[in-house]
Amino acid sequence: MNAKSDISTESSVLDKVKIVLAIAIVVGGVAGYYIYEAAPAVLRIASVIFSLAIALGVFATTGVGRELWRFIQGSRIELRKVVWPNRQETGQTTLVIIFFVIIMGIFFWLLDMFLVWAVKLLTGQGG
């Protein structure tokens, strides 16, 4: 039992170090962008993108990174399982939504007119 907990503790400590290293790489890339402002913008942007790629690679080797990758893969599988509406259903749904928005707009406009009338009547400003 202790061997397993020691391994998970060591791996979590190593994961934390890797996450801090990934953050430091990104911060270094962004800092380099501002420090080397005399360099061409293309090189500065490329250095930031490169630092993000390196940091992503370091993060991917952590337990959290592996879990995130498994989640992304599972999400893609679930996305393929979704039954998407065809063009006709999409058009009909859009028309229903537009109609409903117009009806609700008219309703709230009339409600606002009534409330303004009621407030003027109650405060004595209506006439």
XYZ file of N, CA and C in Angstrom:
381
model
N 0.813 -1.200 0.000
C 0.000 0.000 0.000
C 0.856 1.264 0.000
N 1.901 1.285 0.806
C 2.740 2.474 0.855
C 3.488 2.689 -0.447
N 3.845 1.597 -1.123
C 4.579 1.732 -2.384
C 3.731 2.470 -3.413
N 2.437 2.140 -3.478
C 1.559 2.813 -4.436
C 1.392 4.286 -4.091
N 1.196 4.592 -2.827
C 1.003 5.990 -2.449
C 2.286 6.786 -2.657
N 3.464 6.139 -2.441
C 4.723 6.834 -2.696
C 4.881 7.144 -4.176
N 4.500 6.191 -5.036
C 4.612 6.401 -6.479
C 3.678 7.514 -6.929
N 2.441 7.500 -6.419
C 1.506 8.545 -6.831
C 1.947 9.908 -6.305
N 2.553 9.942 -5.104
C 3.044 11.205 -4.566
C 4.210 11.715 -5.402
N 5.139 10.797 -5.754
C 6.268 11.203 -6.578
C 5.786 11.682 -7.939
N 4.834 10.954 -8.515
C 4.353 11.345 -9.836
C 3.596 12.661 -9.756
N 2.859 12.881 -8.677
C 2.142 14.146 -8.579
C 3.115 15.301 -8.354
N 4.194 15.060 -7.618
C 5.206 16.097 -7.439
C 5.880 16.378 -8.775
N 6.213 15.316 -9.513
C 6.815 15.489 -10.834
C 5.846 16.200 -11.776
N 4.563 15.863 -11.680
C 3.562 16.542 -12.503
C 3.498 18.026 -12.168
N 3.545 18.344 -10.888
C 3.509 19.756 -10.489
C 4.730 20.500 -11.016
N 5.883 19.853 -10.959
C 7.099 20.477 -11.486
C 6.957 20.707 -12.986
N 6.410 19.723 -13.699
C 6.224 19.868 -15.145
C 5.229 20.980 -15.469
N 4.169 21.088 -14.685
C 3.182 22.149 -14.927
C 3.811 23.519 -14.683
N 4.589 23.639 -13.604
C 5.279 24.904 -13.334
C 6.268 25.207 -14.459
N 6.963 24.172 -14.949
C 7.899 24.358 -16.060
C 7.162 24.823 -17.315
N 6.007 24.235 -17.596
C 5.222 24.641 -18.767
C 4.785 26.099 -18.643
N 4.345 26.487 -17.459
C 3.942 27.885 -17.245
C 5.145 28.806 -17.412
N 6.304 28.384 -16.885
C 7.515 29.200 -17.011
C 7.925 29.347 -18.475
N 7.757 28.302 -19.265
C 8.094 28.380 -20.692
C 7.194 29.390 -21.391
N 5.899 29.356 -21.084
C 4.973 30.314 -21.702
C 5.317 31.738 -21.260
N 5.551 31.926 -19.971
C 5.900 33.259 -19.467
C 7.198 33.736 -20.115
N 8.165 32.828 -20.265
C 9.417 33.194 -20.921
C 9.209 33.599 -22.372
N 8.343 32.881 -23.082
C 8.055 33.234 -24.466
C 7.386 34.586 -24.588
N 6.435 34.853 -23.710
C 5.747 36.149 -23.741
C 6.707 37.264 -23.316
N 7.536 36.997 -22.306
C 8.514 38.003 -21.877
C 9.496 38.296 -23.008
N 9.930 37.256 -23.708
C 10.830 37.451 -24.842
C 10.199 38.295 -25.931
N 8.902 38.145 -26.103
C 8.185 38.950 -27.097
C 8.345 40.436 -26.788
N 8.249 40.797 -25.522
C 8.343 42.207 -25.141
C 9.790 42.671 -24.969
N 10.674 41.776 -24.553
C 12.072 42.169 -24.352
C 12.749 42.462 -25.690
N 12.499 41.615 -26.679
C 13.139 41.778 -27.989
C 12.229 42.533 -28.949
N 11.785 43.700 -28.541
C 10.859 44.458 -29.381
C 11.532 45.024 -30.622
N 12.868 45.038 -30.657
C 13.572 45.513 -31.848
C 13.570 44.454 -32.955
N 13.326 43.204 -32.584
C 13.306 42.116 -33.572
C 12.043 42.224 -34.422
N 12.071 41.643 -35.614
C 10.868 41.671 -36.460
C 9.684 41.003 -35.761
N 8.500 41.533 -36.017
C 7.290 41.033 -35.352
C 7.050 39.565 -35.669
N 7.388 39.146 -36.874
C 7.165 37.745 -37.258
C 7.977 36.816 -36.367
N 9.231 37.172 -36.101
C 10.067 36.340 -35.235
C 9.559 36.345 -33.800
N 9.110 37.491 -33.339
C 8.593 37.576 -31.969
C 7.348 36.721 -31.819
N 6.440 36.794 -32.784
C 5.213 35.988 -32.726
C 5.553 34.509 -32.842
N 6.500 34.182 -33.727
C 6.909 32.785 -33.885
C 7.505 32.244 -32.589
N 8.254 33.071 -31.866
C 8.835 32.604 -30.604
C 7.755 32.325 -29.563
N 6.713 33.140 -29.545
C 5.610 32.896 -28.608
C 4.886 31.608 -28.986
N 4.618 31.418 -30.270
C 3.942 30.199 -30.720
C 4.802 28.977 -30.413
N 6.113 29.092 -30.644
C 7.025 27.993 -30.352
C 7.030 27.676 -28.860
N 7.057 28.703 -28.017
C 7.047 28.459 -26.572
C 5.730 27.825 -26.133
N 4.621 28.228 -26.760
C 3.337 27.591 -26.445
C 3.344 26.122 -26.838
N 3.937 25.809 -27.995
C 3.998 24.416 -28.443
C 4.858 23.578 -27.503
N 5.999 24.106 -27.090
C 6.867 23.388 -26.153
C 6.153 23.192 -24.818
N 5.499 24.238 -24.322
C 4.783 24.141 -23.048
C 3.649 23.129 -23.144
N 2.962 23.105 -24.273
C 1.892 22.123 -24.467
C 2.459 20.709 -24.454
N 3.619 20.531 -25.071
C 4.268 19.222 -25.054
C 4.650 18.796 -23.648
N 5.181 19.717 -22.865
C 5.543 19.405 -21.480
C 4.288 19.102 -20.673
N 3.240 19.906 -20.866
C 1.988 19.695 -20.130
C 1.354 18.359 -20.499
N 1.494 17.950 -21.754
C 0.881 16.694 -22.206
C 1.501 15.481 -21.532
N 2.709 15.616 -20.993
C 3.350 14.482 -20.329
C 2.915 14.333 -18.877
N 2.123 15.266 -18.369
C 1.651 15.169 -16.985
C 0.391 14.311 -16.930
N 0.024 13.909 -15.739
C -1.204 13.137 -15.567
C -2.428 13.933 -15.981
N -2.440 15.212 -15.638
C -3.558 16.083 -16.011
C -3.630 16.220 -17.529
N -2.474 16.342 -18.168
C -2.440 16.460 -19.619
C -2.956 15.206 -20.305
N -2.575 14.034 -19.780
C -3.071 12.773 -20.359
C -4.576 12.640 -20.161
N -5.062 13.023 -18.975
C -6.511 12.983 -18.731
C -7.251 13.932 -19.657
N -6.699 15.119 -19.870
C -7.314 16.089 -20.775
C -7.362 15.532 -22.193
N -6.289 14.875 -22.641
C -6.267 14.309 -23.985
C -7.313 13.202 -24.123
N -7.447 12.361 -23.087
C -8.481 11.308 -23.126
C -9.871 11.928 -23.177
N -10.083 13.014 -22.442
C -11.368 13.704 -22.465
C -11.659 14.261 -23.855
N -10.655 14.871 -24.479
C -10.844 15.425 -25.824
C -11.175 14.320 -26.812
N -10.485 13.191 -26.719
C -10.775 12.077 -27.619
C -12.183 11.548 -27.387
N -12.605 11.430 -26.138
C -13.963 10.987 -25.833
C -15.005 11.961 -26.343
N -14.699 13.254 -26.251
C -15.629 14.268 -26.760
C -15.790 14.147 -28.264
N -14.704 13.893 -28.964
C -14.784 13.743 -30.420
C -15.624 12.519 -30.786
N -15.490 11.442 -30.020
C -16.291 10.241 -30.282
C -17.766 10.543 -30.059
N -18.086 11.243 -28.974
C -19.482 11.592 -28.697
C -20.033 12.547 -29.747
N -19.195 13.430 -30.253
C -19.625 14.372 -31.286
C -20.034 13.637 -32.555
N -19.335 12.550 -32.862
C -19.703 11.765 -34.045
C -21.020 11.022 -33.844
N -21.399 10.751 -32.594
C -22.635 10.019 -32.313
C -23.877 10.892 -32.418
N -23.698 12.207 -32.381
C -24.833 13.127 -32.394
C -25.531 13.062 -33.742
N -26.864 13.049 -33.712
C -27.650 13.095 -34.941
C -27.971 14.559 -35.205
N -27.347 15.115 -36.227
C -27.522 16.523 -36.541
C -28.753 16.708 -37.410
N -29.477 17.825 -37.239
C -30.674 18.055 -38.062
C -30.284 18.330 -39.515
N -31.214 17.970 -40.412
C -30.939 18.251 -41.824
C -31.269 19.715 -42.123
N -31.089 20.116 -43.364
C -31.261 21.520 -43.742
C -32.706 21.980 -43.540
N -33.683 21.123 -43.863
C -35.093 21.504 -43.729
C -35.460 21.723 -42.258
N -35.036 20.814 -41.391
C -35.329 20.962 -39.963
C -34.672 22.218 -39.394
N -33.451 22.500 -39.833
C -32.754 23.695 -39.364
C -33.501 24.954 -39.781
N -33.959 25.005 -41.033
C -34.717 26.163 -41.516
C -36.023 26.346 -40.770
N -36.743 25.238 -40.539
C -38.017 25.323 -39.819
C -37.799 25.806 -38.386
N -36.793 25.270 -37.730
C -36.507 25.686 -36.358
C -36.133 27.163 -36.307
N -35.359 27.616 -37.279
C -34.976 29.028 -37.332
C -36.200 29.915 -37.490
N -37.128 29.533 -38.363
C -38.345 30.328 -38.554
C -39.193 30.368 -37.289
N -39.308 29.242 -36.597
C -40.075 29.205 -35.347
C -39.436 30.139 -34.320
N -38.120 30.122 -34.231
C -37.432 30.984 -33.268
C -37.634 32.452 -33.624
N -37.518 32.804 -34.904
C -37.733 34.194 -35.325
C -39.152 34.635 -34.993
N -40.146 33.788 -35.282
C -41.539 34.098 -34.983
C -41.723 34.312 -33.484
N -41.157 33.420 -32.675
C -41.295 33.522 -31.227
C -40.641 34.799 -30.703
N -39.492 35.163 -31.240
C -38.809 36.386 -30.809
C -39.656 37.606 -31.142
N -40.274 37.629 -32.317
C -41.135 38.755 -32.693
C -42.333 38.844 -31.755
N -42.987 37.716 -31.482
C -44.147 37.702 -30.579
C -43.747 38.184 -29.189
N -42.618 37.686 -28.672
C -42.187 38.101 -27.337
C -41.790 39.576 -27.329
N -41.202 40.074 -28.409
C -40.864 41.493 -28.497
C -42.106 42.358 -28.417
N -43.152 41.973 -29.142
C -44.417 42.719 -29.093
C -45.018 42.649 -27.694
N -44.975 41.465 -27.082
C -45.522 41.301 -25.735
C -44.814 42.224 -24.741
N -43.477 42.221 -24.764
C -42.740 43.056 -23.815
C -42.910 44.541 -24.114
N -43.084 44.912 -25.371
C -43.338 46.302 -25.724
C -44.677 46.749 -25.134
N -45.709 45.898 -25.289
C -47.021 46.226 -24.723
C -46.971 46.252 -23.200
N -46.256 45.309 -22.600
C -46.109 45.290 -21.145
C -45.412 46.561 -20.663
N -44.379 46.994 -21.356
C -43.670 48.218 -20.999
C -44.594 49.424 -21.102
N -45.392 49.495 -22.176
C -46.332 50.612 -22.324
C -47.328 50.631 -21.172
N -47.833 49.452 -20.778
C -48.782 49.372 -19.664
C -48.127 49.813 -18.361
N -46.901 49.350 -18.107
C -46.225 49.711 -16.862
C -45.906 51.201 -16.810
N -45.519 51.789 -17.935
C -45.274 53.237 -17.972
C -46.568 53.976 -17.669
N -47.673 53.552 -18.266
C -48.973 54.178 -18.018
C -49.349 54.050 -16.546
N -49.134 52.838 -15.951
C -49.493 52.618 -14.550
C -48.638 53.476 -13.618
N -47.355 53.592 -13.900
C -46.476 54.401 -13.050
C -46.858 55.870 -13.144
N -47.157 56.351 -14.344
C -47.582 57.747 -14.496
C -48.882 57.998 -13.753
N -49.792 57.042 -13.797
C -51.070 57.183 -13.109
C -50.862 57.222 -11.596
N -50.000 56.332 -11.083
C -49.768 56.259 -9.640
C -48.974 57.450 -9.117
N -48.092 57.993 -9.907
C -47.273 59.115 -9.435
C -47.892 60.464 -9.750
N -48.965 60.478 -10.478
C -49.659 61.722 -10.776
C -49.030 62.518 -11.896
N -48.171 61.928 -12.686
C -47.521 62.649 -13.774
C -48.264 62.472 -15.097
N -49.327 61.703 -15.084
C -50.022 61.391 -16.324
C -51.007 62.453 -16.757
N -51.240 63.436 -16.023
C -52.190 64.409 -16.533
C -52.892 65.038 -15.441
